[in-house]
Amino acid sequence: MSWILPPSASTFASDIDFLYYVILWITGIAFVIVEVGLVVFIVKYRARPGRKAEYIQGSTKAEVIWTAIPAVTVVVIGLMSGGVWNDVKGRNSVPAGAIPYGVHAQQFEWQISYRGPDGQLGTGDDFTVRNQLHIPVNQPVVMRLTAEDVIHSLFIPAFRVKQDAMPGMTIDVWFEATQVGEFEIACAELCGIGHTTMGATVTVHTADDYQRWLADRVAAADR
Amino acid sequence: MRRFLVASSVFVFLGCGGGDGGSGGGAAAVDPLGNASITGAISFVGTAPANPTIDMADEPDCEAKFTGTPVDPIVSVSDGKLANVFIRVVGGLPDGPYPMPSEPARINQDGCLYSPRVIGAMVGQPIEITNSDPLLHNIKAMPTENRPFNISQPRAGMTTTRRFNTPEVVIPLECNVHGWMNAYVAVVDHPYFAVTGADGSFTIGGLPAGTYQVEAWHETLGTQSGEVTVEADGSATLDLTFGG
Amino acid sequence: MATTALPLEKTTHATHEMSFVRKYIFSTDHKIIGIQFLLMSFVFLLFGGLMAMMMRWQLGFPDQPLPAGQLLPETMAPGGFLLPEFYNSLVTMHGTIMVFFAIMPLLVGVFGNFLIPLKIGAPDMAFPRLNMASFWIALTAGILIMAGFFVEGGAAGAGWTSYAPLSASPEWTGVVGGQQLWLVSLAVVGLASILGATNYITTVVNLRAPGMTWFRLPLSIWALFVTAILVLLAIPILSGAAIMLFFDQTIGTHFFDPTDGGQPLMWQHLFWYFGHPEVYILILPAMGFVSDIIANASRKPVFGYHSMVYALISIAFLGWIVWGHHMFMSGMNPTLGMAFMMSTMIIAVPSAIKVFNWMGTMWRGNIMFHVPMLHSVAFVSMFVIGGLSGVFMASPPVDIYFHDTYFIVAHLHYVLFGGSLFAIFGAVTFWYPKMFGKLMNPLLGKIHFWLTFVFYNLTFFPMHNLGVGGHMRRIYDPSQYEFLQPLAPLNTFITVSALLLFAAQIPFAVNFIMSWFNGEEAGENPWNDNGLEWIVPSPAPHGNFAEVPIVYRGPYEFSSPLVEEDFLPQTRKLDSDTEPAAASAAE
């Protein structure tokens, strides 16, 4: 029953997680104040013989305080969020030199395309793998996300990546993995009968392993 | 009043008996029209195109059912014989009604492939689709003349029975969880059809004597036609060839 | 603005006898219509709850067949095991039924109808026959939506949000008629809502009794009034979008189909432009009832009555400019994300104001913990949780992780169930005497409250943790994902709690039905409340008031220094009171 986010493995994950913990603390404090306050009032002001309630209409001072403090708090959270949002999803957020991949979402598979030896995505020497994304570690990558039929959503929890795949649009999703290993991909938008089976895997390789894997795949595609 | 009730009940029961038996069950059985049969073999001449391999890395339960790399048997040729060809009589038949095949048509989802790949069914004949894999398959049928459907079978052993009520050659079946899974259901308004096995052979029986036009269909190689005459209670051979 | 209450003799049918059918079935009496909505909504609450139980069974015990599942047809649950397409239908229909056929009619159809004329001093609604039509149209829509389960292909299965292109073509869902019936049903129930809203607004503006100025209206009426304006503005947008989607499904248009120039994103904009005001429609009346009940129980005026009114209005107003927070991940321009983030953050403020004012009302009160008050305090405590969890999603980068996870499911259930439904239980208990002339049994009421409160929190609080673990929504089989497998025990725990929560509603149902026949006779004013409804007999008679009531003060004069009793009804005249001007009683 944890409030701690699962381990992450991408560069911007820590920024997102930090925001989460800030909000967790702030809302946690507000939660305690209100709930404890309610319990105290329930006990302290319960009806007992001989007591009378106080005829109080309100307090302008109180209204100002409990308007201003929440207002300032949420505005601060908003401003803190803005920077991270711009870094992750902004118009110019994709780092220069990010390796492009095609991610085509369809009922109920992910078709991942890799650029072939010519180094260009979208040319004849590209090859496609079903449900497997292989990327090198410590290297920005960008998914050119498309959808064949209905709205799907590319969700990689460990990288704190999520982006809806919209038919008719190509959306760039960038991230940079910081650990070698295998991580899960899920579809996060109801897309039909097989929505539950749209799992896939990201394998993060060392730079050398990645080149070896690529070479193997290119050779296999040629055969 | 009593007489009226008795009389009207009789009319009601009479009316019920002759009703539409379209979706199976109610129609009276029809005797075979004859005992003649058309037999033959479908051959393939030339070099068969290579069938694509299937990446089943993500489906170990299916991959385990194959000894080598799984291949999608689109053009299945062995010893010059072509499998998965749907053959039917297209002309020369007397008018119906025609006898319904006694067994349902069956198609299996096994090893993340539809097998058989091609089946024939008569209008109204039950088609049983079974999942033999311990994972989710869906069956999406996209006919143009019949009602489409899209249903799932999440567990091994599950069977769904469907019927098509309008002739249509051919209705594609897909599984969307495994995009390579394709099958074809040919729906005909008579039972004079067959699908070739690995040895390319076929037999169409129960025919009266006559001359028949026959068409063979393959999912990528197109169609081939022929004509054959059979004697009553006899058998005639028709061989057709698809080229590479 | 002039306000005239029509003289009673011109508006009541008190002088002639009506048949049973005219009196109780095709009735134009707002109170009977309110009770009709109440019975209809309880039936749909039951249906929606059953659907949730089936979904929870699949998530908690996927390897066990659903108990009595063999009764379901093969197309839904062969051998008692739910099919994924049926699960998607359950997800869709649970949400749709709870929003449109349970919560909305309970808040707006029941209490809008029952309370408004009584609490403003009017004999009935401005348009009684329109009011009757509104109920029968809503019931028709309810039949249409359930019909989806009985057609080939099953009920709608694209989520209550019905995103296109999934919802636009049977090719993607396997659902044909069910998806179309869903749209038609929503358009029809939308019409019922629009008719109702027109009635409520006209009635509140024109039929207030002399002396019932705007700032003497109880907060329940303010909330219903503001909600009615939201309904009038928001529902037509849904109707329009539904018609466009229906055309895409049936006559070959491509509004939402990108292959022919359409835009799937447009559906989302249209739906949420309706959908966000809709969620405020689903909470504001509850906030109004809770204000009335807390003041009554605390024997104190509502703290900051004017602020509470302005907070209601600002929530309603701001609710129009936050819809994009449902679409942060949709692929819309990220700069829009920033704009919607700010407006969403700001809308937290008036809600916070209301929470503090409720607490202020309890502060230094002399609180009676009758059953309606129990539910109202629970409302405050759980609405706070729901509101606070919303802050996470208001931050777009944090929403990257939480969008479409169980964190959102937790959030929405805390505000809609922890909030609205608890308020509804409280309001039903509070106004039951005026509806039926009997009091609901307090012991059963307390048992129902505590069981519901405990099992409710055991069911929905852990969903926050599922979300933190990354558990997606609308997932038939979480075991497909390794990262979700450790959460399976939590899913089972939630399911067991949910089943107990469902069972805990039995005392309420028993109480409701039994009290109708055997309950303790309620007097005119069993809660010693100040509102106008408590000066008429229980149950309230046809025509409501024997003579036009005159209002001398606001609704929350509890523990007033002017009198010895701890309440001072709005219509009680003290020597110090002056008569309001008869014709222009407003302002």
PDB file of C-alpha atoms in Angstrom, chain C residues 312-487:
ATOM      1  CA  LEU C 312     -20.706  28.041  -5.914  1.00  0.00           C
ATOM      2  CA  ILE C 313     -20.857  30.586  -8.697  1.00  0.00           C
ATOM      3  CA  SER C 314     -17.087  30.632  -9.228  1.00  0.00           C
ATOM      4  CA  ILE C 315     -16.868  26.847  -9.349  1.00  0.00           C
ATOM      5  CA  ALA C 316     -19.615  26.830 -11.964  1.00  0.00           C
ATOM      6  CA  PHE C 317     -17.955  29.615 -13.937  1.00  0.00           C
ATOM      7  CA  LEU C 318     -14.408  28.263 -13.743  1.00  0.00           C
ATOM      8  CA  GLY C 319     -15.739  24.820 -14.645  1.00  0.00           C
ATOM      9  CA  TRP C 320     -16.051  26.003 -18.233  1.00  0.00           C
ATOM     10  CA  ILE C 321     -12.361  26.652 -18.725  1.00  0.00           C
ATOM     11  CA  VAL C 322     -10.731  23.543 -17.340  1.00  0.00           C
ATOM     12  CA  TRP C 323     -11.895  20.806 -19.716  1.00  0.00           C
ATOM     13  CA  GLY C 324      -8.484  20.293 -21.273  1.00  0.00           C
ATOM     14  CA  HIS C 325      -7.132  18.762 -18.099  1.00  0.00           C
ATOM     15  CA  HIS C 326      -8.787  15.550 -19.258  1.00  0.00           C
ATOM     16  CA  MET C 327      -6.709  15.815 -22.423  1.00  0.00           C
ATOM     17  CA  PHE C 328      -3.176  16.538 -21.277  1.00  0.00           C
ATOM     18  CA  MET C 329      -1.947  13.318 -22.920  1.00  0.00           C
ATOM     19  CA  SER C 330      -4.215  13.533 -25.946  1.00  0.00           C
ATOM     20  CA  GLY C 331      -1.724  15.015 -28.385  1.00  0.00           C
ATOM     21  CA  MET C 332      -3.212  18.487 -28.284  1.00  0.00           C
ATOM     22  CA  ASN C 333      -0.793  21.385 -28.292  1.00  0.00           C
ATOM     23  CA  PRO C 334       1.297  21.223 -25.092  1.00  0.00           C
ATOM     24  CA  THR C 335       0.910  24.955 -24.583  1.00  0.00           C
ATOM     25  CA  LEU C 336      -2.792  24.336 -24.074  1.00  0.00           C
ATOM     26  CA  GLY C 337      -1.699  22.014 -21.306  1.00  0.00           C
ATOM     27  CA  MET C 338      -0.178  24.947 -19.466  1.00  0.00           C
ATOM     28  CA  ALA C 339      -3.297  27.063 -19.838  1.00  0.00           C
ATOM     29  CA  PHE C 340      -5.608  24.355 -18.576  1.00  0.00           C
ATOM     30  CA  MET C 341      -3.242  23.595 -15.746  1.00  0.00           C
ATOM     31  CA  MET C 342      -3.524  27.095 -14.386  1.00  0.00           C
ATOM     32  CA  SER C 343      -7.304  27.208 -14.579  1.00  0.00           C
ATOM     33  CA  THR C 344      -7.528  23.769 -12.985  1.00  0.00           C
ATOM     34  CA  MET C 345      -5.246  24.759 -10.141  1.00  0.00           C
ATOM     35  CA  ILE C 346      -7.367  27.832  -9.525  1.00  0.00           C
ATOM     36  CA  ILE C 347     -10.643  25.935  -9.378  1.00  0.00           C
ATOM     37  CA  ALA C 348      -9.290  24.145  -6.333  1.00  0.00           C
ATOM     38  CA  VAL C 349      -9.573  27.398  -4.401  1.00  0.00           C
ATOM     39  CA  PRO C 350     -13.358  27.878  -4.216  1.00  0.00           C
ATOM     40  CA  SER C 351     -13.711  24.218  -3.275  1.00  0.00           C
ATOM     41  CA  ALA C 352     -11.216  24.721  -0.478  1.00  0.00           C
ATOM     42  CA  ILE C 353     -13.153  27.772   0.649  1.00  0.00           C
ATOM     43  CA  LYS C 354     -16.289  25.686   0.924  1.00  0.00           C
ATOM     44  CA  VAL C 355     -14.549  23.001   2.954  1.00  0.00           C
ATOM     45  CA  PHE C 356     -13.261  25.543   5.443  1.00  0.00           C
ATOM     46  CA  ASN C 357     -16.658  27.179   5.672  1.00  0.00           C
ATOM     47  CA  TRP C 358     -18.280  23.842   6.487  1.00  0.00           C
ATOM     48  CA  MET C 359     -15.751  23.346   9.207  1.00  0.00           C
ATOM     49  CA  GLY C 360     -16.406  26.893  10.349  1.00  0.00           C
ATOM     50  CA  THR C 361     -20.084  26.064  10.599  1.00  0.00           C
ATOM     51  CA  MET C 362     -19.320  23.161  12.923  1.00  0.00           C
ATOM     52  CA  TRP C 363     -16.837  25.206  14.982  1.00  0.00           C
ATOM     53  CA  ARG C 364     -18.387  26.282  18.262  1.00  0.00           C
ATOM     54  CA  GLY C 365     -21.621  24.612  17.351  1.00  0.00           C
ATOM     55  CA  ASN C 366     -23.778  22.301  19.431  1.00  0.00           C
ATOM     56  CA  ILE C 367     -23.757  19.411  17.042  1.00  0.00           C
ATOM     57  CA  MET C 368     -26.524  16.818  16.827  1.00  0.00           C
ATOM     58  CA  PHE C 369     -25.158  13.742  15.067  1.00  0.00           C
ATOM     59  CA  HIS C 370     -28.352  12.665  13.404  1.00  0.00           C
ATOM     60  CA  VAL C 371     -27.963  10.367  10.404  1.00  0.00           C
ATOM     61  CA  PRO C 372     -28.039  13.177   7.812  1.00  0.00           C
ATOM     62  CA  MET C 373     -25.208  14.889   9.712  1.00  0.00           C
ATOM     63  CA  LEU C 374     -23.146  11.712   9.768  1.00  0.00           C
ATOM     64  CA  HIS C 375     -23.382  11.545   5.996  1.00  0.00           C
ATOM     65  CA  SER C 376     -22.640  15.255   5.649  1.00  0.00           C
ATOM     66  CA  VAL C 377     -19.480  15.112   7.753  1.00  0.00           C
ATOM     67  CA  ALA C 378     -18.412  12.073   5.768  1.00  0.00           C
ATOM     68  CA  PHE C 379     -19.063  14.110   2.629  1.00  0.00           C
ATOM     69  CA  VAL C 380     -16.697  16.828   3.785  1.00  0.00           C
ATOM     70  CA  SER C 381     -13.981  14.412   4.831  1.00  0.00           C
ATOM     71  CA  MET C 382     -14.118  12.420   1.623  1.00  0.00           C
ATOM     72  CA  PHE C 383     -14.695  15.293  -0.767  1.00  0.00           C
ATOM     73  CA  VAL C 384     -11.452  16.723   0.618  1.00  0.00           C
ATOM     74  CA  ILE C 385      -9.626  13.534  -0.288  1.00  0.00           C
ATOM     75  CA  GLY C 386     -11.118  13.591  -3.749  1.00  0.00           C
ATOM     76  CA  GLY C 387     -10.246  17.226  -4.216  1.00  0.00           C
ATOM     77  CA  LEU C 388      -6.693  16.826  -2.987  1.00  0.00           C
ATOM     78  CA  SER C 389      -6.056  13.833  -5.237  1.00  0.00           C
ATOM     79  CA  GLY C 390      -7.151  16.042  -8.112  1.00  0.00           C
ATOM     80  CA  VAL C 391      -4.166  18.325  -7.514  1.00  0.00           C
ATOM     81  CA  PHE C 392      -1.833  15.574  -8.704  1.00  0.00           C
ATOM     82  CA  MET C 393      -3.590  15.313 -12.025  1.00  0.00           C
ATOM     83  CA  ALA C 394      -3.822  19.068 -12.376  1.00  0.00           C
ATOM     84  CA  SER C 395      -0.067  19.111 -12.792  1.00  0.00           C
ATOM     85  CA  PRO C 396       0.484  17.928 -16.359  1.00  0.00           C
ATOM     86  CA  PRO C 397       3.896  16.335 -15.791  1.00  0.00           C
ATOM     87  CA  VAL C 398       2.563  14.334 -12.851  1.00  0.00           C
ATOM     88  CA  ASP C 399      -0.506  13.490 -14.936  1.00  0.00           C
ATOM     89  CA  ILE C 400       1.852  11.833 -17.410  1.00  0.00           C
ATOM     90  CA  TYR C 401       2.147   9.036 -14.904  1.00  0.00           C
ATOM     91  CA  PHE C 402      -1.358   9.068 -13.418  1.00  0.00           C
ATOM     92  CA  HIS C 403      -3.532   9.612 -16.488  1.00  0.00           C
ATOM     93  CA  ASP C 404      -5.656   6.547 -17.209  1.00  0.00           C
ATOM     94  CA  THR C 405      -4.570   4.803 -14.002  1.00  0.00           C
ATOM     95  CA  TYR C 406      -6.480   3.816 -10.905  1.00  0.00           C
ATOM     96  CA  PHE C 407      -5.369   7.052  -9.261  1.00  0.00           C
ATOM     97  CA  ILE C 408      -8.021   8.725 -11.379  1.00  0.00           C
ATOM     98  CA  VAL C 409     -10.552   6.014 -10.549  1.00  0.00           C
ATOM     99  CA  ALA C 410      -9.868   6.700  -6.866  1.00  0.00           C
ATOM    100  CA  HIS C 411     -10.217  10.448  -7.398  1.00  0.00           C
ATOM    101  CA  LEU C 412     -13.500  10.259  -9.259  1.00  0.00           C
ATOM    102  CA  HIS C 413     -15.042   7.832  -6.797  1.00  0.00           C
ATOM    103  CA  TYR C 414     -14.022   9.950  -3.843  1.00  0.00           C
ATOM    104  CA  VAL C 415     -15.849  12.934  -5.257  1.00  0.00           C
ATOM    105  CA  LEU C 416     -18.807  11.097  -6.782  1.00  0.00           C
ATOM    106  CA  PHE C 417     -19.420   8.441  -4.135  1.00  0.00           C
ATOM    107  CA  GLY C 418     -17.562   9.738  -1.109  1.00  0.00           C
ATOM    108  CA  GLY C 419     -18.960  13.115  -2.025  1.00  0.00           C
ATOM    109  CA  SER C 420     -22.213  13.058  -3.945  1.00  0.00           C
ATOM    110  CA  LEU C 421     -23.611   9.710  -2.907  1.00  0.00           C
ATOM    111  CA  PHE C 422     -23.024  10.245   0.799  1.00  0.00           C
ATOM    112  CA  ALA C 423     -24.679  13.644   0.470  1.00  0.00           C
ATOM    113  CA  ILE C 424     -27.566  11.911  -1.272  1.00  0.00           C
ATOM    114  CA  PHE C 425     -27.956   9.407   1.555  1.00  0.00           C
ATOM    115  CA  GLY C 426     -27.959  12.298   3.997  1.00  0.00           C
ATOM    116  CA  ALA C 427     -30.413  14.330   1.946  1.00  0.00           C
ATOM    117  CA  VAL C 428     -32.775  11.401   1.448  1.00  0.00           C
ATOM    118  CA  THR C 429     -32.794  10.760   5.188  1.00  0.00           C
ATOM    119  CA  PHE C 430     -33.261  14.453   5.945  1.00  0.00           C
ATOM    120  CA  TRP C 431     -36.151  15.083   3.563  1.00  0.00           C
ATOM    121  CA  TYR C 432     -37.742  11.634   3.792  1.00  0.00           C
ATOM    122  CA  PRO C 433     -40.219  12.852   6.462  1.00  0.00           C
ATOM    123  CA  LYS C 434     -41.400  15.616   4.190  1.00  0.00           C
ATOM    124  CA  MET C 435     -41.729  13.171   1.295  1.00  0.00           C
ATOM    125  CA  PHE C 436     -43.422  10.295   3.093  1.00  0.00           C
ATOM    126  CA  GLY C 437     -44.579  11.586   6.451  1.00  0.00           C
ATOM    127  CA  LYS C 438     -42.425   9.080   8.337  1.00  0.00           C
ATOM    128  CA  LEU C 439     -38.961   9.134   9.806  1.00  0.00           C
ATOM    129  CA  MET C 440     -36.382   6.647   8.637  1.00  0.00           C
ATOM    130  CA  ASN C 441     -35.214   4.390  11.435  1.00  0.00           C
ATOM    131  CA  PRO C 442     -32.159   6.044  13.017  1.00  0.00           C
ATOM    132  CA  LEU C 443     -30.519   2.841  14.199  1.00  0.00           C
ATOM    133  CA  LEU C 444     -30.666   1.242  10.761  1.00  0.00           C
ATOM    134  CA  GLY C 445     -29.474   4.570   9.404  1.00  0.00           C
ATOM    135  CA  LYS C 446     -26.422   4.551  11.635  1.00  0.00           C
ATOM    136  CA  ILE C 447     -25.633   0.925  10.865  1.00  0.00           C
ATOM    137  CA  HIS C 448     -25.892   1.665   7.142  1.00  0.00           C
ATOM    138  CA  PHE C 449     -23.719   4.762   7.525  1.00  0.00           C
ATOM    139  CA  TRP C 450     -20.884   3.138   9.428  1.00  0.00           C
ATOM    140  CA  LEU C 451     -20.758   0.005   7.304  1.00  0.00           C
ATOM    141  CA  THR C 452     -20.807   2.098   4.145  1.00  0.00           C
ATOM    142  CA  PHE C 453     -18.193   4.532   5.422  1.00  0.00           C
ATOM    143  CA  VAL C 454     -15.777   1.791   6.434  1.00  0.00           C
ATOM    144  CA  PHE C 455     -16.159  -0.434   3.390  1.00  0.00           C
ATOM    145  CA  TYR C 456     -16.233   2.545   1.069  1.00  0.00           C
ATOM    146  CA  ASN C 457     -12.812   3.676   2.255  1.00  0.00           C
ATOM    147  CA  LEU C 458     -11.443   0.142   2.247  1.00  0.00           C
ATOM    148  CA  THR C 459     -12.577  -0.184  -1.363  1.00  0.00           C
ATOM    149  CA  PHE C 460     -11.465   3.092  -2.847  1.00  0.00           C
ATOM    150  CA  PHE C 461      -8.542   4.372  -0.798  1.00  0.00           C
ATOM    151  CA  PRO C 462      -6.226   1.562  -1.934  1.00  0.00           C
ATOM    152  CA  MET C 463      -6.986   2.506  -5.522  1.00  0.00           C
ATOM    153  CA  HIS C 464      -4.679   5.476  -5.007  1.00  0.00           C
ATOM    154  CA  ASN C 465      -1.916   2.985  -4.325  1.00  0.00           C
ATOM    155  CA  LEU C 466      -2.814   0.946  -7.381  1.00  0.00           C
ATOM    156  CA  GLY C 467      -2.382   4.145  -9.361  1.00  0.00           C
ATOM    157  CA  VAL C 468       0.961   4.895  -7.754  1.00  0.00           C
ATOM    158  CA  GLY C 469       1.984   1.433  -8.894  1.00  0.00           C
ATOM    159  CA  GLY C 470       1.047   2.365 -12.440  1.00  0.00           C
ATOM    160  CA  HIS C 471      -2.097   0.187 -12.675  1.00  0.00           C
ATOM    161  CA  MET C 472      -3.985   1.199 -15.798  1.00  0.00           C
ATOM    162  CA  ARG C 473      -7.758   1.676 -16.035  1.00  0.00           C
ATOM    163  CA  ARG C 474     -10.207  -0.432 -17.966  1.00  0.00           C
ATOM    164  CA  ILE C 475      -7.873  -3.411 -17.967  1.00  0.00           C
ATOM    165  CA  TYR C 476      -9.563  -6.798 -18.106  1.00  0.00           C
ATOM    166  CA  ASP C 477      -6.524  -8.830 -17.109  1.00  0.00           C
ATOM    167  CA  PRO C 478      -3.777  -7.014 -15.162  1.00  0.00           C
ATOM    168  CA  SER C 479      -1.819 -10.259 -14.809  1.00  0.00           C
ATOM    169  CA  GLN C 480      -0.631  -9.748 -18.390  1.00  0.00           C
ATOM    170  CA  TYR C 481       1.841  -7.219 -16.989  1.00  0.00           C
ATOM    171  CA  GLU C 482       4.693  -8.201 -14.723  1.00  0.00           C
ATOM    172  CA  PHE C 483       4.778  -4.815 -13.067  1.00  0.00           C
ATOM    173  CA  LEU C 484       1.142  -5.235 -12.028  1.00  0.00           C
ATOM    174  CA  GLN C 485       1.405  -8.729 -10.627  1.00  0.00           C
ATOM    175  CA  PRO C 486       2.549  -7.564  -7.168  1.00  0.00           C
ATOM    176  CA  LEU C 487      -0.649  -5.476  -7.015  1.00  0.00           C
TER     177      LEU C 487
END
